[in-house]
PDB file of C-alpha atoms in Angstrom:
ATOM      1  CA  UNK A  26     -15.488 -55.393 -19.143  1.00 79.00           C
ATOM      2  CA  UNK A  27     -12.739 -53.651 -21.074  1.00 89.00           C
ATOM      3  CA  UNK A  28     -12.448 -49.915 -21.726  1.00 87.00           C
ATOM      4  CA  UNK A  29     -13.881 -50.097 -25.255  1.00 87.00           C
ATOM      5  CA  UNK A  30     -17.031 -51.880 -24.119  1.00 90.00           C
ATOM      6  CA  UNK A  31     -17.500 -49.412 -21.285  1.00 91.00           C
ATOM      7  CA  UNK A  32     -17.147 -46.429 -23.649  1.00 89.00           C
ATOM      8  CA  UNK A  33     -19.673 -47.998 -26.022  1.00 88.00           C
ATOM      9  CA  UNK A  34     -22.135 -48.562 -23.173  1.00 91.00           C
ATOM     10  CA  UNK A  35     -21.796 -44.931 -22.064  1.00 90.00           C
ATOM     11  CA  UNK A  36     -22.281 -43.739 -25.666  1.00 89.00           C
ATOM     12  CA  UNK A  37     -25.477 -45.816 -25.942  1.00 90.00           C
ATOM     13  CA  UNK A  38     -26.827 -44.266 -22.746  1.00 91.00           C
ATOM     14  CA  UNK A  39     -25.852 -40.774 -23.950  1.00 89.00           C
ATOM     15  CA  UNK A  40     -27.728 -41.443 -27.189  1.00 91.00           C
ATOM     16  CA  UNK A  41     -30.836 -42.919 -25.565  1.00 91.00           C
ATOM     17  CA  UNK A  42     -31.383 -40.406 -22.775  1.00 91.00           C
ATOM     18  CA  UNK A  43     -32.173 -37.376 -25.008  1.00 91.00           C
ATOM     19  CA  UNK A  44     -34.607 -39.480 -27.072  1.00 90.00           C
ATOM     20  CA  UNK A  45     -36.527 -40.510 -23.963  1.00 91.00           C
ATOM     21  CA  UNK A  46     -36.431 -37.059 -22.385  1.00 90.00           C
ATOM     22  CA  UNK A  47     -37.404 -35.206 -25.561  1.00 88.00           C
ATOM     23  CA  UNK A  48     -40.218 -37.679 -26.210  1.00 88.00           C
ATOM     24  CA  UNK A  49     -41.672 -36.840 -22.812  1.00 89.00           C
ATOM     25  CA  UNK A  50     -40.936 -33.098 -22.573  1.00 88.00           C
ATOM     26  CA  UNK A  51     -41.303 -31.625 -26.074  1.00 83.00           C
ATOM     27  CA  UNK A  52     -44.648 -32.860 -27.504  1.00 87.00           C
ATOM     28  CA  UNK A  53     -47.337 -30.187 -27.668  1.00 81.00           C
ATOM     29  CA  UNK A  54     -44.799 -27.412 -27.022  1.00 81.00           C
ATOM     30  CA  UNK A  55     -43.751 -24.693 -29.399  1.00 80.00           C
ATOM     31  CA  UNK A  56     -40.191 -25.147 -30.632  1.00 77.00           C
ATOM     32  CA  UNK A  57     -38.972 -22.665 -33.248  1.00 81.00           C
ATOM     33  CA  UNK A  58     -42.566 -21.633 -33.933  1.00 84.00           C
ATOM     34  CA  UNK A  59     -43.842 -25.190 -34.504  1.00 83.00           C
ATOM     35  CA  UNK A  60     -45.826 -27.541 -32.299  1.00 88.00           C
ATOM     36  CA  UNK A  61     -44.060 -30.886 -32.212  1.00 86.00           C
ATOM     37  CA  UNK A  62     -45.773 -34.254 -32.207  1.00 88.00           C
ATOM     38  CA  UNK A  63     -44.304 -37.105 -30.164  1.00 89.00           C
ATOM     39  CA  UNK A  64     -42.449 -38.685 -33.135  1.00 90.00           C
ATOM     40  CA  UNK A  65     -41.029 -35.301 -34.118  1.00 89.00           C
ATOM     41  CA  UNK A  66     -39.891 -34.685 -30.540  1.00 88.00           C
ATOM     42  CA  UNK A  67     -38.208 -38.100 -30.464  1.00 90.00           C
ATOM     43  CA  UNK A  68     -36.472 -37.291 -33.752  1.00 90.00           C
ATOM     44  CA  UNK A  69     -35.137 -34.048 -32.269  1.00 89.00           C
ATOM     45  CA  UNK A  70     -33.906 -36.036 -29.263  1.00 90.00           C
ATOM     46  CA  UNK A  71     -32.283 -38.593 -31.567  1.00 92.00           C
ATOM     47  CA  UNK A  72     -30.320 -35.897 -33.378  1.00 93.00           C
ATOM     48  CA  UNK A  73     -29.182 -34.381 -30.086  1.00 91.00           C
ATOM     49  CA  UNK A  74     -28.290 -37.806 -28.720  1.00 92.00           C
ATOM     50  CA  UNK A  75     -26.345 -38.675 -31.850  1.00 92.00           C
ATOM     51  CA  UNK A  76     -24.293 -35.506 -31.573  1.00 93.00           C
ATOM     52  CA  UNK A  77     -23.650 -36.089 -27.865  1.00 91.00           C
ATOM     53  CA  UNK A  78     -22.842 -39.802 -28.287  1.00 88.00           C
ATOM     54  CA  UNK A  79     -20.475 -39.344 -31.213  1.00 90.00           C
ATOM     55  CA  UNK A  80     -18.907 -36.326 -29.536  1.00 90.00           C
ATOM     56  CA  UNK A  81     -18.244 -38.444 -26.461  1.00 89.00           C
ATOM     57  CA  UNK A  82     -16.643 -41.209 -28.536  1.00 87.00           C
ATOM     58  CA  UNK A  83     -14.482 -38.724 -30.433  1.00 90.00           C
ATOM     59  CA  UNK A  84     -13.435 -36.954 -27.246  1.00 92.00           C
ATOM     60  CA  UNK A  85     -12.460 -40.154 -25.464  1.00 89.00           C
ATOM     61  CA  UNK A  86     -10.694 -41.672 -28.446  1.00 80.00           C
TER      62      UNK A  86
END
């Protein structure tokens, strides 16, 4: 496995983890004055994961 494939694999994990964690932790909790449903919580996790994953790829070149 070359360096590019390894970086892509790490970026995929960094994107997926917040989606899974937010989908489990955030539903039925108040976030910014709103109660989030499971799909909304997963969407929040997806945005966070996207920022983290792309940030990782930009930082590592």
